[in-house]
C-alpha positions as YAML, in Angstrom:
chain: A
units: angstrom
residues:
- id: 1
  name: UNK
  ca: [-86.20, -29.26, 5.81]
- id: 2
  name: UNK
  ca: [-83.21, -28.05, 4.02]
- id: 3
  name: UNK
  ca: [-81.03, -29.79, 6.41]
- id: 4
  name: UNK
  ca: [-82.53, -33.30, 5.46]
- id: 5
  name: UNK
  ca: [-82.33, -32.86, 2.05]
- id: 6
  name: UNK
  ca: [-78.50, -32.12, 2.12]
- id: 7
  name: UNK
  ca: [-78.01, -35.00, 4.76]
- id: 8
  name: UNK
  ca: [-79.65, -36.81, 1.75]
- id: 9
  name: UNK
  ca: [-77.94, -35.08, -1.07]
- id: 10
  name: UNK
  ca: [-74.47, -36.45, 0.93]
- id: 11
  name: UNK
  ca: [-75.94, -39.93, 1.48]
- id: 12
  name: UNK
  ca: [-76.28, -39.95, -2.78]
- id: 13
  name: UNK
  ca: [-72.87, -38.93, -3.11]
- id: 14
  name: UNK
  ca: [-71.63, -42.02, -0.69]
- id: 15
  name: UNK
  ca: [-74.23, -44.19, -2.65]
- id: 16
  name: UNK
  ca: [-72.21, -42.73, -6.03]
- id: 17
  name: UNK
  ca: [-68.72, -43.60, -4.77]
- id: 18
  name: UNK
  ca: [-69.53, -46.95, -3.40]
- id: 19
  name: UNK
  ca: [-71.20, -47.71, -7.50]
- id: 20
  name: UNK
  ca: [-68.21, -46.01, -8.20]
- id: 21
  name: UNK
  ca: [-65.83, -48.27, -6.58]
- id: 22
  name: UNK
  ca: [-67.82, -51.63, -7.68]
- id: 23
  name: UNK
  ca: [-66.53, -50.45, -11.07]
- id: 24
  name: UNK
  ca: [-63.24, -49.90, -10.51]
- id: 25
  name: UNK
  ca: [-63.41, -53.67, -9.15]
- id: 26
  name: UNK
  ca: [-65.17, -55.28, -12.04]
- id: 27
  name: UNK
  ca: [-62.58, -53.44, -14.29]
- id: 28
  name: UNK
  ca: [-59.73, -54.70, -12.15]
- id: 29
  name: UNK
  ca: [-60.64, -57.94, -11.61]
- id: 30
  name: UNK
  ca: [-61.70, -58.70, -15.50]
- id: 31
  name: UNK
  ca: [-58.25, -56.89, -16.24]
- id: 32
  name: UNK
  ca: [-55.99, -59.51, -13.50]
- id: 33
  name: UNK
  ca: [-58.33, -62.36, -14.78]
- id: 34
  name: UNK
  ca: [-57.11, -61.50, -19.09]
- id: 35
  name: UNK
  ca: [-53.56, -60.86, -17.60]
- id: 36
  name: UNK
  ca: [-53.21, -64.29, -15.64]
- id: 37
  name: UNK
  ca: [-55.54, -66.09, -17.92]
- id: 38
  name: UNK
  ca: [-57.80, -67.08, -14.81]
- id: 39
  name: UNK
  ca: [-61.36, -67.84, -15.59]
- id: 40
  name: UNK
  ca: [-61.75, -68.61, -12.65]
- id: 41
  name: UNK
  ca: [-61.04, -65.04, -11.63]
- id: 42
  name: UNK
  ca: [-63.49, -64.04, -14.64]
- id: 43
  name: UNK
  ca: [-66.35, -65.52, -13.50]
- id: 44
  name: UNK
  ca: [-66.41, -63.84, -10.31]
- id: 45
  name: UNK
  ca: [-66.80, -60.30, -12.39]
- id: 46
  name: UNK
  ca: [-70.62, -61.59, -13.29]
- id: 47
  name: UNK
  ca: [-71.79, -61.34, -9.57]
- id: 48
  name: UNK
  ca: [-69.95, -58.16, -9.48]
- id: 49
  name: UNK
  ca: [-72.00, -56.70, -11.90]
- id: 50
  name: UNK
  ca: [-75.27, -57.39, -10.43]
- id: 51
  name: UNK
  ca: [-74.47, -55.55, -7.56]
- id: 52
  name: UNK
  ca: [-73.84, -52.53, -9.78]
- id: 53
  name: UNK
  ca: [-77.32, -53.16, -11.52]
- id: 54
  name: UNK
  ca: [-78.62, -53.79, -8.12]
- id: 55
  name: UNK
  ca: [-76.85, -50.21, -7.08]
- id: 56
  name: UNK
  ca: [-78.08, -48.15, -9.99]
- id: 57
  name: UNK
  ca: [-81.95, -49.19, -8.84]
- id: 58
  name: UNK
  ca: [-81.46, -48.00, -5.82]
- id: 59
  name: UNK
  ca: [-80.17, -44.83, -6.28]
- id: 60
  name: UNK
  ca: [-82.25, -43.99, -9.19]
- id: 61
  name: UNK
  ca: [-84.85, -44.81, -6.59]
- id: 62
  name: UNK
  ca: [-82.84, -42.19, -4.58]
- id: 63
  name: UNK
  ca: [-83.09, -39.85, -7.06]
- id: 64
  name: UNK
  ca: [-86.58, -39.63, -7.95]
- id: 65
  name: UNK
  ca: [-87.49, -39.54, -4.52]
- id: 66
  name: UNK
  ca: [-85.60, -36.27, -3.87]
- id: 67
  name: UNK
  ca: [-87.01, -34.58, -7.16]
- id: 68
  name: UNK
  ca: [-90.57, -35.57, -6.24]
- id: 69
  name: UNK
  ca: [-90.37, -35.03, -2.22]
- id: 70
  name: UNK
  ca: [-87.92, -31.92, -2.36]
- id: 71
  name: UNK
  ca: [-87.73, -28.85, -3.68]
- id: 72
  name: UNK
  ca: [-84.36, -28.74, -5.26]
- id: 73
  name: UNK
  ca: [-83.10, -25.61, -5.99]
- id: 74
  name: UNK
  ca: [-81.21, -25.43, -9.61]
- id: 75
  name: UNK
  ca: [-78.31, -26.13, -8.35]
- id: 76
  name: UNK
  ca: [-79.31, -29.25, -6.49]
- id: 77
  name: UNK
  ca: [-81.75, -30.32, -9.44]
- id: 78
  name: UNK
  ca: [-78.38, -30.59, -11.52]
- id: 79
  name: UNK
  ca: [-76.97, -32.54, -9.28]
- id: 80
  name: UNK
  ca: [-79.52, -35.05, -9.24]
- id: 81
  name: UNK
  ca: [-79.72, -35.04, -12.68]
- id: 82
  name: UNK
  ca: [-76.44, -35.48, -13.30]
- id: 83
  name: UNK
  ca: [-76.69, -38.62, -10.67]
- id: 84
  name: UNK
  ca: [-79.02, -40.28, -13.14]
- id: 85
  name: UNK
  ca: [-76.99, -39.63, -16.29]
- id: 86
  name: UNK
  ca: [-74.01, -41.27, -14.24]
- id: 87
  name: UNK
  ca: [-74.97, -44.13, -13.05]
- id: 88
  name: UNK
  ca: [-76.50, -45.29, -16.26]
- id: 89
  name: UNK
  ca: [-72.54, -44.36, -17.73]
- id: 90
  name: UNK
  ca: [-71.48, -46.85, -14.74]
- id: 91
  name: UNK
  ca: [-73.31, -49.42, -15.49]
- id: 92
  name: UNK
  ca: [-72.14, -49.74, -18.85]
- id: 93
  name: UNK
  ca: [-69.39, -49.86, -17.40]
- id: 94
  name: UNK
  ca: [-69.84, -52.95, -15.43]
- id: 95
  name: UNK
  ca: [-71.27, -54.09, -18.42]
- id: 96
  name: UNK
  ca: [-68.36, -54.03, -20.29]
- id: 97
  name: UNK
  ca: [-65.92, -55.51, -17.86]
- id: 98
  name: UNK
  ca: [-68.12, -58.71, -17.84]
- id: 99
  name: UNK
  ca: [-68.03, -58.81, -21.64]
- id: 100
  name: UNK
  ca: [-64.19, -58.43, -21.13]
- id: 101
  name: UNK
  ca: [-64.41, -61.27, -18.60]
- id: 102
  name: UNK
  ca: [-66.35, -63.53, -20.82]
- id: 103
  name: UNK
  ca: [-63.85, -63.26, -23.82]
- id: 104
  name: UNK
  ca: [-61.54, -64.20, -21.12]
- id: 105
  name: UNK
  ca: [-63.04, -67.26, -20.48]
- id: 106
  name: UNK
  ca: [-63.05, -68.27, -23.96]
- id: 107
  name: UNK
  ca: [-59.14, -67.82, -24.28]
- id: 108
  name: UNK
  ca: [-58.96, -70.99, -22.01]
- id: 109
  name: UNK
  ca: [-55.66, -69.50, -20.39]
- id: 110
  name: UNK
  ca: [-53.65, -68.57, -23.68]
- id: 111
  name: UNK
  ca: [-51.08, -66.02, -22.84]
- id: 112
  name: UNK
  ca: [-52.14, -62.22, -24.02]
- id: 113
  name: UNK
  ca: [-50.67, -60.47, -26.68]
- id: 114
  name: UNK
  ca: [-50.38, -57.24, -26.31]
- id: 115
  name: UNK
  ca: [-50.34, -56.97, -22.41]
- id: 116
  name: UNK
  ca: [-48.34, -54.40, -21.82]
- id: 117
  name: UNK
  ca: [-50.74, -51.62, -23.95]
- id: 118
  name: UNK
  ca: [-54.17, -53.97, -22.63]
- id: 119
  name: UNK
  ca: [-52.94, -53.62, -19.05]
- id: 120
  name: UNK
  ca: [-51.69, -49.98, -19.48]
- id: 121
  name: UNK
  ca: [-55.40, -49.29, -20.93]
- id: 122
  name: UNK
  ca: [-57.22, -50.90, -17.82]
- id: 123
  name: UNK
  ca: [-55.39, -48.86, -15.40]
- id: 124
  name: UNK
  ca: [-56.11, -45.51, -17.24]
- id: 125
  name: UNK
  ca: [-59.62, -46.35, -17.25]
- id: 126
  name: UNK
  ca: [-59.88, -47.32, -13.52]
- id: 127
  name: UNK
  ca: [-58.12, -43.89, -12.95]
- id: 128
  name: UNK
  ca: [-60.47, -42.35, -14.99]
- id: 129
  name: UNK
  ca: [-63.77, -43.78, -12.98]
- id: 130
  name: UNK
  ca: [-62.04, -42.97, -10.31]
- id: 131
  name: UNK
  ca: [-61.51, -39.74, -10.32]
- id: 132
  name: UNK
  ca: [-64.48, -38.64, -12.66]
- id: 133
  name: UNK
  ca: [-66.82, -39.94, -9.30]
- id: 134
  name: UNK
  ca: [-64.31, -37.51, -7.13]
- id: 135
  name: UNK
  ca: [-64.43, -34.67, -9.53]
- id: 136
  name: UNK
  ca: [-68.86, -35.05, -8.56]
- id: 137
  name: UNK
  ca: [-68.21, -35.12, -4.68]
- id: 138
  name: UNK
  ca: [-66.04, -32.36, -4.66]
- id: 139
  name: UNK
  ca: [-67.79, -30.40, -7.81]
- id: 140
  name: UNK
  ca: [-64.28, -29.73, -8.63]
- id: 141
  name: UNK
  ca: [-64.44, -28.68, -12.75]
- id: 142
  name: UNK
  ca: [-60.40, -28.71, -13.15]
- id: 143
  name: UNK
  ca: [-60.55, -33.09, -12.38]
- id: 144
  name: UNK
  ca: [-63.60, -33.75, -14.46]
- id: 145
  name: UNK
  ca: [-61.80, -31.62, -17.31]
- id: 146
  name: UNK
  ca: [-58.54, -33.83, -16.62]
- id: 147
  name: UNK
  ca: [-60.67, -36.64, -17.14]
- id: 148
  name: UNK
  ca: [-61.74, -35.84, -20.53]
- id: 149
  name: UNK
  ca: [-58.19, -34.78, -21.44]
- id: 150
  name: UNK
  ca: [-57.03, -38.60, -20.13]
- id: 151
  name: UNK
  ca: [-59.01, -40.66, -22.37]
- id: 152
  name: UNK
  ca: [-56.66, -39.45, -25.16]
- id: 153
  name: UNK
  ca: [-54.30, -41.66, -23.16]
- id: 154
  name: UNK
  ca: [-56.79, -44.97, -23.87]
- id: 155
  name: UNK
  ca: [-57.56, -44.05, -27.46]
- id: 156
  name: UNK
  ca: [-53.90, -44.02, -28.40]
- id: 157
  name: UNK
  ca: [-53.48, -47.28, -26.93]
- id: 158
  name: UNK
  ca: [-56.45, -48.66, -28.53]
- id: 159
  name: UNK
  ca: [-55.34, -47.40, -32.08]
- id: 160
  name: UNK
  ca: [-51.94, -49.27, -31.10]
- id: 161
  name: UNK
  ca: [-53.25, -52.47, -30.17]
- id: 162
  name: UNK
  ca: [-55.57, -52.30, -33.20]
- id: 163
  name: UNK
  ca: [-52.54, -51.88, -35.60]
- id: 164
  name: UNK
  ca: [-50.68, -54.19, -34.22]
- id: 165
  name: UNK
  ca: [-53.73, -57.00, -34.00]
- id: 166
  name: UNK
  ca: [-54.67, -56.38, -38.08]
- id: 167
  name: UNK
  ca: [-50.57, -56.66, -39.16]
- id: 168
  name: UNK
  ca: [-51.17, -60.15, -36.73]
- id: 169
  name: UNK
  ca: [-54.12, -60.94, -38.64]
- id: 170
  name: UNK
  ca: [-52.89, -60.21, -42.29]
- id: 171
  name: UNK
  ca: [-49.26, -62.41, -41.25]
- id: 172
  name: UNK
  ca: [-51.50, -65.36, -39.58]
- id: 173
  name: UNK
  ca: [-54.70, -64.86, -40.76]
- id: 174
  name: UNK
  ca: [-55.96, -69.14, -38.73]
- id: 175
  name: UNK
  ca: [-55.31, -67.28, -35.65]
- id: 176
  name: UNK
  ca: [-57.70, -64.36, -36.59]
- id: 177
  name: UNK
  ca: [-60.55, -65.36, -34.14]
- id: 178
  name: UNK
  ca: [-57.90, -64.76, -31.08]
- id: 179
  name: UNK
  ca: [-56.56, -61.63, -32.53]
- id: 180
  name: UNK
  ca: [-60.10, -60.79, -33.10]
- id: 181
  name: UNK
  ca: [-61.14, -61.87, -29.23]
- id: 182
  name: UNK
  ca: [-58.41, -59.35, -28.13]
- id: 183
  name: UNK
  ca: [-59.38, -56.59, -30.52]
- id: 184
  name: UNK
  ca: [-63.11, -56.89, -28.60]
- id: 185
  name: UNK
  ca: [-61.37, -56.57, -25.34]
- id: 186
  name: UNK
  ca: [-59.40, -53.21, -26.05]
- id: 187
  name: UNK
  ca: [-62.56, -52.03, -27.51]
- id: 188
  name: UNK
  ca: [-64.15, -52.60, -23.94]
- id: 189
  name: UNK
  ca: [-61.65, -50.68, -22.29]
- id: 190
  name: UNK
  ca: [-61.80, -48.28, -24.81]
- id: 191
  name: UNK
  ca: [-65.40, -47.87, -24.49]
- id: 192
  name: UNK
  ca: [-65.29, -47.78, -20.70]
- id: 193
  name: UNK
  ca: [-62.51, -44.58, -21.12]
- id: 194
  name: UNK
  ca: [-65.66, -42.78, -22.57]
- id: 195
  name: UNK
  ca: [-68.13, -43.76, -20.32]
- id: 196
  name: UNK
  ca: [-65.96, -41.97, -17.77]
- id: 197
  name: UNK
  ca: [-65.78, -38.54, -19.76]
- id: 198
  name: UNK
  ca: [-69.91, -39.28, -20.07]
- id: 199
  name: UNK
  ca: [-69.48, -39.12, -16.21]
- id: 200
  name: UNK
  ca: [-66.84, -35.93, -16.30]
- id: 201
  name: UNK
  ca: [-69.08, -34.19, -18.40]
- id: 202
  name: UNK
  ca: [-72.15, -34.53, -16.30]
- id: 203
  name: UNK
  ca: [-70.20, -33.45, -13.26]
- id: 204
  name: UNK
  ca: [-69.11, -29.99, -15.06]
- id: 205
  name: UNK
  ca: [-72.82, -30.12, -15.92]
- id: 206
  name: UNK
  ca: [-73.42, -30.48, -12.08]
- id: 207
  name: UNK
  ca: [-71.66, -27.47, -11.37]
- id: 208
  name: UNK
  ca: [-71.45, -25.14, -14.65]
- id: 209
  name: UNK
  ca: [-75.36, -25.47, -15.87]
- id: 210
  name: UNK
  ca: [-73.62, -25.94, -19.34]
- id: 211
  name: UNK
  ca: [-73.25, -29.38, -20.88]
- id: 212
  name: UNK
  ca: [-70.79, -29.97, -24.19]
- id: 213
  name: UNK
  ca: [-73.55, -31.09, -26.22]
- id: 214
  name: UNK
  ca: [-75.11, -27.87, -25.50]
- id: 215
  name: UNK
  ca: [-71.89, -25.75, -26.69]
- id: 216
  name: UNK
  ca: [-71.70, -27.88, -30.00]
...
């Protein structure tokens, strides 16, 4: 018995790193698609996102299943908790990168202002998925904790871009709306940054028994 519920305690951790990865696409792709001005490009992040709804049914199906069919162990019953409280985090992350996707398409190919800190932002947060899903396969404390130490990284850009978008505003305030269009989009990213310490946090959660909201 105990062996098929860790073959399917390992089948929800592939199931987390494929949801995982669909994120780190969406974010990507919405990212390339602001950079080049594509909208093409951005309206392929839409479909993209559906398969991350699609994935979070599934393995909150998953989930359920192996809390009502199992007897998990504390341990294991944080694990699966913590599953649940992640993939809602990823989904708002998919979320996001199709609201950063839309925007895009609004732009109608204008060149991005700002790029350097926007595209700087969009590879921290990838990073940050990225390795917040690793820290939960490995139950390894020290990369969820670097994690939550990283989003500094996006909120300093974000405080940037924002100074820089309000001194645009205040010298050319008929070009507001775009400055205001980009402001949305580094709020995305900046949002998605704490999604992924949501997901860090769960994962030292996973392992520790203690959550942050419970040390407050």
């Amino acid at each position: 018995m105990r062996s098929r519920f860790d073959e399917q305690l390992t089948l929800l951790s592939r199931e987390l790193i494929e949801m995982g990865a669909l994120c780190e696409e969406v974010i990507s792709m919405a990212s390339r698609a602001l950079m080049d001005g594509d909208a093409t490009l951005a309206r392929r992040v839409a479909p993209l996102d559906s398969e991350i709804d699609h994935k979070e049914r599934s393995i909150e199906s998953m989930c359920l299943k192996l809390l009502l069919q199992q007897q998990p162990v504390a341990r294991d019953l944080r694990q699966i908790s913590a599953a649940l409280k992640m993939i809602t985090d990823m989904e708002r992350i998919g979320d996001q990168a199709e609201d950063i996707s839309e925007i895009v398409q609004f732009l109608n190919g204008r060149t991005v202002e700002n790029a350097d800190l926007l595209q700087e932002m969009s590879r921290a947060v990838i990073k940050m998925v990225t390795e917040s899903v690793d820290a939960y396969v490995k139950h390894d404390i020290m990369l969820a904790e670097k994690v939550v130490k990283d989003d500094d990284i996006v909120d300093s850009c974000f405080t940037t871009v924002k100074h820089k978008l309000i001194d645009a505003i205040a010298a050319n305030p008929s070009d507001g709306e775009y400055a205001l269009d980009l402001m949305m989009i580094a709020k995305y990213f900046e949002r998605i940054g704490d999604h992924a310490v949501n997901i860090a946090e769960w994962v030292i959660f996973s392992v520790t028994g203690v959550h942050k909201e419970e040390e407050a």
